[in-house]
N, CA and C atoms as an extended XYZ file, in Angstrom:
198
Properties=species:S:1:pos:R:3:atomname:S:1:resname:S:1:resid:I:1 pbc="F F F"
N        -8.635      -11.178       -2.110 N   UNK     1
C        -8.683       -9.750       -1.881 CA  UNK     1
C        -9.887       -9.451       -0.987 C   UNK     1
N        -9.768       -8.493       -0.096 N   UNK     2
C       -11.199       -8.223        1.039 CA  UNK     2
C       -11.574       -7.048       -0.035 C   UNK     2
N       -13.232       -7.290        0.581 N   UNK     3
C       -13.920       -6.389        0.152 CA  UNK     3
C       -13.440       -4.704        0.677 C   UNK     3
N       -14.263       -3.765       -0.419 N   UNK     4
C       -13.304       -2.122       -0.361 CA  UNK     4
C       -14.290       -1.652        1.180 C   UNK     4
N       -13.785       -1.363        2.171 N   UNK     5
C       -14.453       -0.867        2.977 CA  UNK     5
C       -13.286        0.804        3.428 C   UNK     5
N       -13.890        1.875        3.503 N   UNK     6
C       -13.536        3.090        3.490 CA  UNK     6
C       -12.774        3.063        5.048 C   UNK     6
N       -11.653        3.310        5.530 N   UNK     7
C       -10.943        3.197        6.344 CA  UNK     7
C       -10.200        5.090        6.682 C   UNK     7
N        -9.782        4.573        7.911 N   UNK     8
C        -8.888        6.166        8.563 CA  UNK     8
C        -7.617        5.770        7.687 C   UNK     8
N        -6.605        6.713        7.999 N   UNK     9
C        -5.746        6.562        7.308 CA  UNK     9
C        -4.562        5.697        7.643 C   UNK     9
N        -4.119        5.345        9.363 N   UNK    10
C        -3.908        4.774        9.809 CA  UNK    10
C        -4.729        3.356        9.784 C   UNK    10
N        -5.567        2.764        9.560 N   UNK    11
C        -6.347        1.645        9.270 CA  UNK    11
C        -5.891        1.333        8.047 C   UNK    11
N        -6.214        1.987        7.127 N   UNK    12
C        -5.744        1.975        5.501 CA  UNK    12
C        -4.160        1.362        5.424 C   UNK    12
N        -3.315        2.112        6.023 N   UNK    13
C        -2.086        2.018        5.944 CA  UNK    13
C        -1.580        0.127        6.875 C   UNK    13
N        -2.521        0.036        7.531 N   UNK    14
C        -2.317       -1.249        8.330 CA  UNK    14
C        -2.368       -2.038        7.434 C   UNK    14
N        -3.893       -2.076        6.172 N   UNK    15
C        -3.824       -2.776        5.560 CA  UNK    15
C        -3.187       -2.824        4.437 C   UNK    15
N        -2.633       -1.807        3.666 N   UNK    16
C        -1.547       -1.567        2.833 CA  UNK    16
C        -0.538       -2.876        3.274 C   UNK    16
N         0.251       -2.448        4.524 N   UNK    17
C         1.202       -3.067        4.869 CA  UNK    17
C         0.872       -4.679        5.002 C   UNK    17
N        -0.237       -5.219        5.357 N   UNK    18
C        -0.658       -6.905        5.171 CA  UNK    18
C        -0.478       -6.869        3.997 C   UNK    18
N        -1.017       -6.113        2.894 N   UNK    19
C        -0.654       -6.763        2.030 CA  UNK    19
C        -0.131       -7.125        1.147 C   UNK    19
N         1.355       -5.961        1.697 N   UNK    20
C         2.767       -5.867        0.789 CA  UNK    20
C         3.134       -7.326        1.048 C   UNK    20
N         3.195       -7.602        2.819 N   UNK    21
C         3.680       -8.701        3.492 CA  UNK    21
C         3.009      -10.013        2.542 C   UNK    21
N         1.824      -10.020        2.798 N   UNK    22
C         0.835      -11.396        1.760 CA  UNK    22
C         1.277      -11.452        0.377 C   UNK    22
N         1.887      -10.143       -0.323 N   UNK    23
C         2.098      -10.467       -1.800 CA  UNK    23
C         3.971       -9.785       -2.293 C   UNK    23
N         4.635      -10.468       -1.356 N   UNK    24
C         5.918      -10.131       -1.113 CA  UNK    24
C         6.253      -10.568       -2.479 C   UNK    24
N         6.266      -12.172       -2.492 N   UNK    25
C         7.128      -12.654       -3.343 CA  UNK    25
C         6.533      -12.813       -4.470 C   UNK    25
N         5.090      -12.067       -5.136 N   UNK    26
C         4.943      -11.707       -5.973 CA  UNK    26
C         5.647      -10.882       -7.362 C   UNK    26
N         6.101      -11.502       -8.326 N   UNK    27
C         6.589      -10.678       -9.168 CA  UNK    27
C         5.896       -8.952       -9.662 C   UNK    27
N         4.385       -9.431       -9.935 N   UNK    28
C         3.812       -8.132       -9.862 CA  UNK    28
C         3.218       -7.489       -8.876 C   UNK    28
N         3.697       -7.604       -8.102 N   UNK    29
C         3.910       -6.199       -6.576 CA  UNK    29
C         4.024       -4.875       -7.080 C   UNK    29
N         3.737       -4.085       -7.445 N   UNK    30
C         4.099       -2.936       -7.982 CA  UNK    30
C         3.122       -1.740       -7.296 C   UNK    30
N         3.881       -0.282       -6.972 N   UNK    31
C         2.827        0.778       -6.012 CA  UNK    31
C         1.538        1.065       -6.935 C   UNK    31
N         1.573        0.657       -8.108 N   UNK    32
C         0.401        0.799       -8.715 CA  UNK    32
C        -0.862       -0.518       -8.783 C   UNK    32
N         0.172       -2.015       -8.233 N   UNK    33
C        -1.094       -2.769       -8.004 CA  UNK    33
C        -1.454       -2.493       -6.741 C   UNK    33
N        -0.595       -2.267       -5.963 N   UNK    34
C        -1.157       -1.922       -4.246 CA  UNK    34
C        -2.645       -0.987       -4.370 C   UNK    34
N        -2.031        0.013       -5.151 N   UNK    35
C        -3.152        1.409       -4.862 CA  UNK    35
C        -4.550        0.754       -5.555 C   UNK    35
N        -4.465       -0.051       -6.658 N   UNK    36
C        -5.718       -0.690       -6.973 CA  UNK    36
C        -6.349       -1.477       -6.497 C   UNK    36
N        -5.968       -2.681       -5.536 N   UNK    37
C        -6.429       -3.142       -5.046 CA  UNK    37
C        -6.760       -2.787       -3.483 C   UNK    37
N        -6.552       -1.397       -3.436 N   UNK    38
C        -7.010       -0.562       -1.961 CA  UNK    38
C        -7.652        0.405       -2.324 C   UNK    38
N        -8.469        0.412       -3.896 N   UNK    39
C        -9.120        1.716       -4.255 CA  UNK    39
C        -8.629        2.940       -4.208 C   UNK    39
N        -7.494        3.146       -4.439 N   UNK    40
C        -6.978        4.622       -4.167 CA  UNK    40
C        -6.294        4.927       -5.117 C   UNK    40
N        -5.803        6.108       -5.310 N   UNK    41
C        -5.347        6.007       -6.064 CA  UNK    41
C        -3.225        6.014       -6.122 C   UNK    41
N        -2.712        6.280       -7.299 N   UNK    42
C        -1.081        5.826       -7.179 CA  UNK    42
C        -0.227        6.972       -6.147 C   UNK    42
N        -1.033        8.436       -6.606 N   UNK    43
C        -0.614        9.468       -5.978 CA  UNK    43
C        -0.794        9.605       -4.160 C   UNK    43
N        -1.672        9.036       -3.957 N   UNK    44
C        -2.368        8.715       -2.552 CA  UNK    44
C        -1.938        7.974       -1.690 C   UNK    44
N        -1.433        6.832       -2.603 N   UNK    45
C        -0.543        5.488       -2.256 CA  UNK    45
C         0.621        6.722       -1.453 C   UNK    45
N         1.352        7.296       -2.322 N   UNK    46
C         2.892        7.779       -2.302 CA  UNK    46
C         2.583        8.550       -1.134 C   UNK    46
N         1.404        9.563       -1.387 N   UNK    47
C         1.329       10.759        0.169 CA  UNK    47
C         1.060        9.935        0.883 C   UNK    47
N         0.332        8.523        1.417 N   UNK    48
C         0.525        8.178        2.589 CA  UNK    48
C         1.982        7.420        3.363 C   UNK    48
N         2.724        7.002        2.241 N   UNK    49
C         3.581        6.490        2.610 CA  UNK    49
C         4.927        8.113        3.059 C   UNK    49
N         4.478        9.051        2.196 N   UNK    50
C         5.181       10.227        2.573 CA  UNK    50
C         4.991       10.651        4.178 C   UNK    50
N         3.941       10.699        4.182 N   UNK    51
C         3.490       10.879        5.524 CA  UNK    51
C         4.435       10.027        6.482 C   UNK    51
N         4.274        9.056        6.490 N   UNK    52
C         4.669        8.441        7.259 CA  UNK    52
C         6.123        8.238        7.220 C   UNK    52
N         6.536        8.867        6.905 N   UNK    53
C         8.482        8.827        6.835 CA  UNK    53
C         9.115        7.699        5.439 C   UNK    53
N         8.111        7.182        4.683 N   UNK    54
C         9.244        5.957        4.192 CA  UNK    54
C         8.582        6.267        2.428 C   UNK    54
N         9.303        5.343        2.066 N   UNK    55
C         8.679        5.459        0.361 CA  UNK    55
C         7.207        3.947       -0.291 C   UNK    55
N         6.948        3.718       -0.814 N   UNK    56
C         6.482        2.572       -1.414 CA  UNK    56
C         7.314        1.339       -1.663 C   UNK    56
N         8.341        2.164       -2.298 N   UNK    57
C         9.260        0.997       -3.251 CA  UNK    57
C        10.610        0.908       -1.965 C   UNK    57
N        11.034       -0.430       -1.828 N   UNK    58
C        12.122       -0.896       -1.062 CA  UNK    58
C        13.475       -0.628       -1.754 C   UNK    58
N        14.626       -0.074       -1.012 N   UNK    59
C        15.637       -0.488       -2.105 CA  UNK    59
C        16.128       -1.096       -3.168 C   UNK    59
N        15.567       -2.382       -3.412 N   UNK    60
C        15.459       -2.872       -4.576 CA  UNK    60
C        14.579       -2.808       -5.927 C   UNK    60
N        13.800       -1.805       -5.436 N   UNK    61
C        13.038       -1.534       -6.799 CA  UNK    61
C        11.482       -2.499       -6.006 C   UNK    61
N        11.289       -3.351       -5.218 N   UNK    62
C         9.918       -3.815       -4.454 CA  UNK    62
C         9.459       -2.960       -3.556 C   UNK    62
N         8.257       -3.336       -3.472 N   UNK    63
C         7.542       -2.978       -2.397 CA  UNK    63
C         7.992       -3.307       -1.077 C   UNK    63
N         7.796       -2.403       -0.358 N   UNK    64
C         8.633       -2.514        1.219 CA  UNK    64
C         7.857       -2.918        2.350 C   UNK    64
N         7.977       -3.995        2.788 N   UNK    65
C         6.998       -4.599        3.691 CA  UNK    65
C         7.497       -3.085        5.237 C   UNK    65
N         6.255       -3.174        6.247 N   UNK    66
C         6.866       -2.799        7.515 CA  UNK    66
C         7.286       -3.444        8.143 C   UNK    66
């Protein structure tokens, strides 16, 4: 895991997305381990992914790589 360094939101979201990709085939992938291990919180997780047109969770119930 990298250390918490305070990011734009677009930066943030870059790294969100590494590290859906790095912990794909993880069983516990879940939008609530994402948001912890990016310091944020679950609700924050969801508005940025709102923002950006898509959800957290992939059709199957995973996390959705970009």
């Amino acid at each position: 895991m990298t250390p918490y360094r305070p990011t734009s939101g677009g930066a943030l979201m870059a790294q969100i997305h590494a590290f859906i990709r790095v912990h794909l085939g993880d069983a516990d992938l879940t939008p609530g381990a994402i948001a912890v291990a990016h310091h944020i919180s679950l609700r924050y997780l969801h508005e940025l992914f709102h923002q950006d047109g898509h959800t957290v969770t992939g059709p199957d119930g995973g996390a959705s790589p970009r």
